[in-house]
């Protein structure tokens, strides 16, 4: 996946902009299919999940990129839990969602099977602070896990014997 080409460079001609946009969408769609935390997905599985045809997805992922519709992008994004279809063209949204998926993958690698999330009100914390807090909590969880693994095995106590009266 190349992140070195902005989709809309100011000096691009309209044709270059279209080609670049199609290439970016195809790369990000392929990347998403292969690197989604619940994946990787085959074209057939993702097509069924998103309720689009395999042919449509294959064309969208092709080197030339197809004129994929916003409806198709929205269906694919929604089927994978992405609420912003800007993921496919906006570099900032793409980076944010990709980092969220990486964080999920790191949690899974550490044996976390589920996360309970609750959002009652916005925290008002800057994204950098939230990321730092996440790193700190992850570190604490790792240290706790390591400390528990270093404990000696539990010693089974002899059950009390009944006395015959």
XYZ file of C-alpha atoms in Angstrom:
165
model
C 0.000 0.000 0.000
C 1.491 3.273 -1.035
C 0.815 6.314 1.097
C 3.209 8.535 -0.851
C 0.704 9.884 -3.360
C -1.930 12.329 -2.186
C -5.171 11.841 -4.046
C -5.598 15.469 -5.037
C -2.299 17.154 -5.739
C -2.854 20.745 -6.909
C -0.956 20.345 -10.203
C -2.851 17.270 -11.401
C -4.911 17.391 -14.559
C -8.462 16.121 -14.348
C -7.445 12.829 -15.992
C -4.560 12.405 -13.539
C -6.868 13.156 -10.632
C -9.353 10.537 -11.812
C -6.636 7.889 -12.342
C -5.046 8.682 -8.980
C -8.405 8.542 -7.202
C -9.308 5.204 -8.795
C -5.895 3.794 -7.890
C -6.231 4.995 -4.301
C -9.727 3.519 -3.946
C -8.593 0.179 -5.405
C -5.511 0.038 -3.139
C -7.478 0.934 -0.030
C -10.250 -1.506 -0.844
C -7.703 -4.305 -1.342
C -5.839 -3.254 1.816
C -9.067 -3.226 3.807
C -10.062 -6.663 2.527
C -6.674 -8.143 3.457
C -5.997 -6.296 6.737
C -9.393 -5.851 8.390
C -9.325 -7.209 11.972
C -12.031 -9.740 11.106
C -10.350 -10.720 7.840
C -8.675 -11.345 5.614
C -11.652 -11.771 3.318
C -11.875 -13.331 -0.102
C -13.623 -11.295 -2.769
C -16.566 -13.700 -2.574
C -16.948 -13.414 1.202
C -16.710 -9.622 1.202
C -19.103 -9.377 -1.749
C -21.669 -11.484 0.084
C -21.164 -9.577 3.307
C -21.565 -6.207 1.544
C -24.367 -7.424 -0.733
C -22.514 -6.495 -3.921
C -21.285 -8.680 -6.765
C -17.862 -10.300 -6.814
C -17.368 -8.800 -10.262
C -17.983 -5.279 -8.927
C -15.397 -5.745 -6.178
C -12.881 -7.338 -8.536
C -13.235 -4.432 -10.950
C -12.928 -1.906 -8.127
C -9.694 -3.595 -6.978
C -8.237 -3.883 -10.468
C -5.096 -1.967 -11.456
C -7.124 0.516 -13.518
C -9.804 0.757 -10.883
C -13.414 0.825 -11.979
C -15.909 3.618 -11.709
C -17.077 2.193 -8.413
C -20.207 3.852 -7.103
C -20.570 5.599 -3.784
C -23.307 3.069 -3.025
C -20.834 0.192 -3.419
C -18.217 1.935 -1.274
C -20.835 2.667 1.382
C -22.001 -0.963 1.398
C -18.453 -2.296 1.728
C -17.539 0.216 4.425
C -20.743 -0.407 6.379
C -20.353 -4.201 6.148
C -16.916 -3.851 7.784
C -17.970 -1.424 10.512
C -16.586 1.714 8.880
C -19.013 4.601 9.190
C -17.111 7.037 6.972
C -16.709 6.192 3.303
C -14.175 9.015 3.179
C -11.818 6.195 4.245
C -11.357 5.469 0.545
C -10.216 8.987 -0.478
C -9.361 11.084 2.567
C -5.817 10.424 3.798
C -6.555 11.538 7.372
C -9.626 9.311 7.698
C -7.746 6.410 6.115
C -4.842 6.815 8.564
C -7.158 7.092 11.584
C -9.187 3.994 10.731
C -6.073 2.017 9.805
C -4.528 2.882 13.182
C -7.735 1.849 14.970
C -7.568 -1.519 13.193
C -3.889 -1.895 14.153
C -4.774 -1.189 17.789
C -7.469 -3.874 17.650
C -4.976 -6.303 16.146
C -2.451 -5.559 18.916
C -5.128 -6.235 21.531
C -5.999 -9.549 19.883
C -2.330 -10.519 19.789
C -2.225 -9.911 23.547
C -5.120 -12.282 24.097
C -7.864 -9.705 24.562
C -11.078 -11.337 23.411
C -13.446 -8.422 23.818
C -13.614 -4.796 24.746
C -16.561 -3.063 26.316
C -16.906 0.481 25.097
C -19.281 3.094 26.414
C -19.662 6.597 25.219
C -21.877 8.759 27.358
C -20.425 12.099 26.346
C -17.404 13.381 24.448
C -14.262 13.326 26.559
C -12.977 16.601 25.257
C -9.485 15.106 25.231
C -7.314 15.678 22.199
C -6.700 12.582 20.061
C -3.042 12.562 21.125
C -4.080 12.323 24.791
C -6.502 9.503 24.065
C -3.775 7.637 22.167
C -1.317 8.119 25.047
C -3.918 6.923 27.552
C -4.530 3.856 25.377
C -0.785 3.116 25.302
C -0.549 3.487 29.083
C -3.501 1.166 29.703
C -2.095 -1.372 27.259
C 1.248 -1.236 29.087
C -0.455 -1.746 32.445
C -2.371 -4.735 31.073
C 0.849 -6.241 29.693
C 2.681 -5.783 33.015
C -0.216 -7.353 34.930
C -0.296 -10.326 32.552
C 3.484 -10.793 32.857
C 3.335 -10.540 36.647
C 0.576 -13.143 36.815
C 2.572 -15.510 34.610
C 5.553 -15.260 37.000
C 3.526 -16.392 40.012
C 4.178 -19.959 41.178
C 1.474 -22.476 40.399
C -1.327 -22.664 42.913
C -0.824 -25.326 45.569
C -3.828 -27.537 46.060
C -4.759 -27.793 49.693
C -5.882 -31.062 51.208
C -9.597 -30.939 51.692
C -10.665 -31.193 55.332
C -11.466 -34.779 56.263
C -14.733 -35.588 57.900
C -14.415 -36.884 61.389
C -16.489 -39.870 62.346
C -18.478 -39.185 65.520
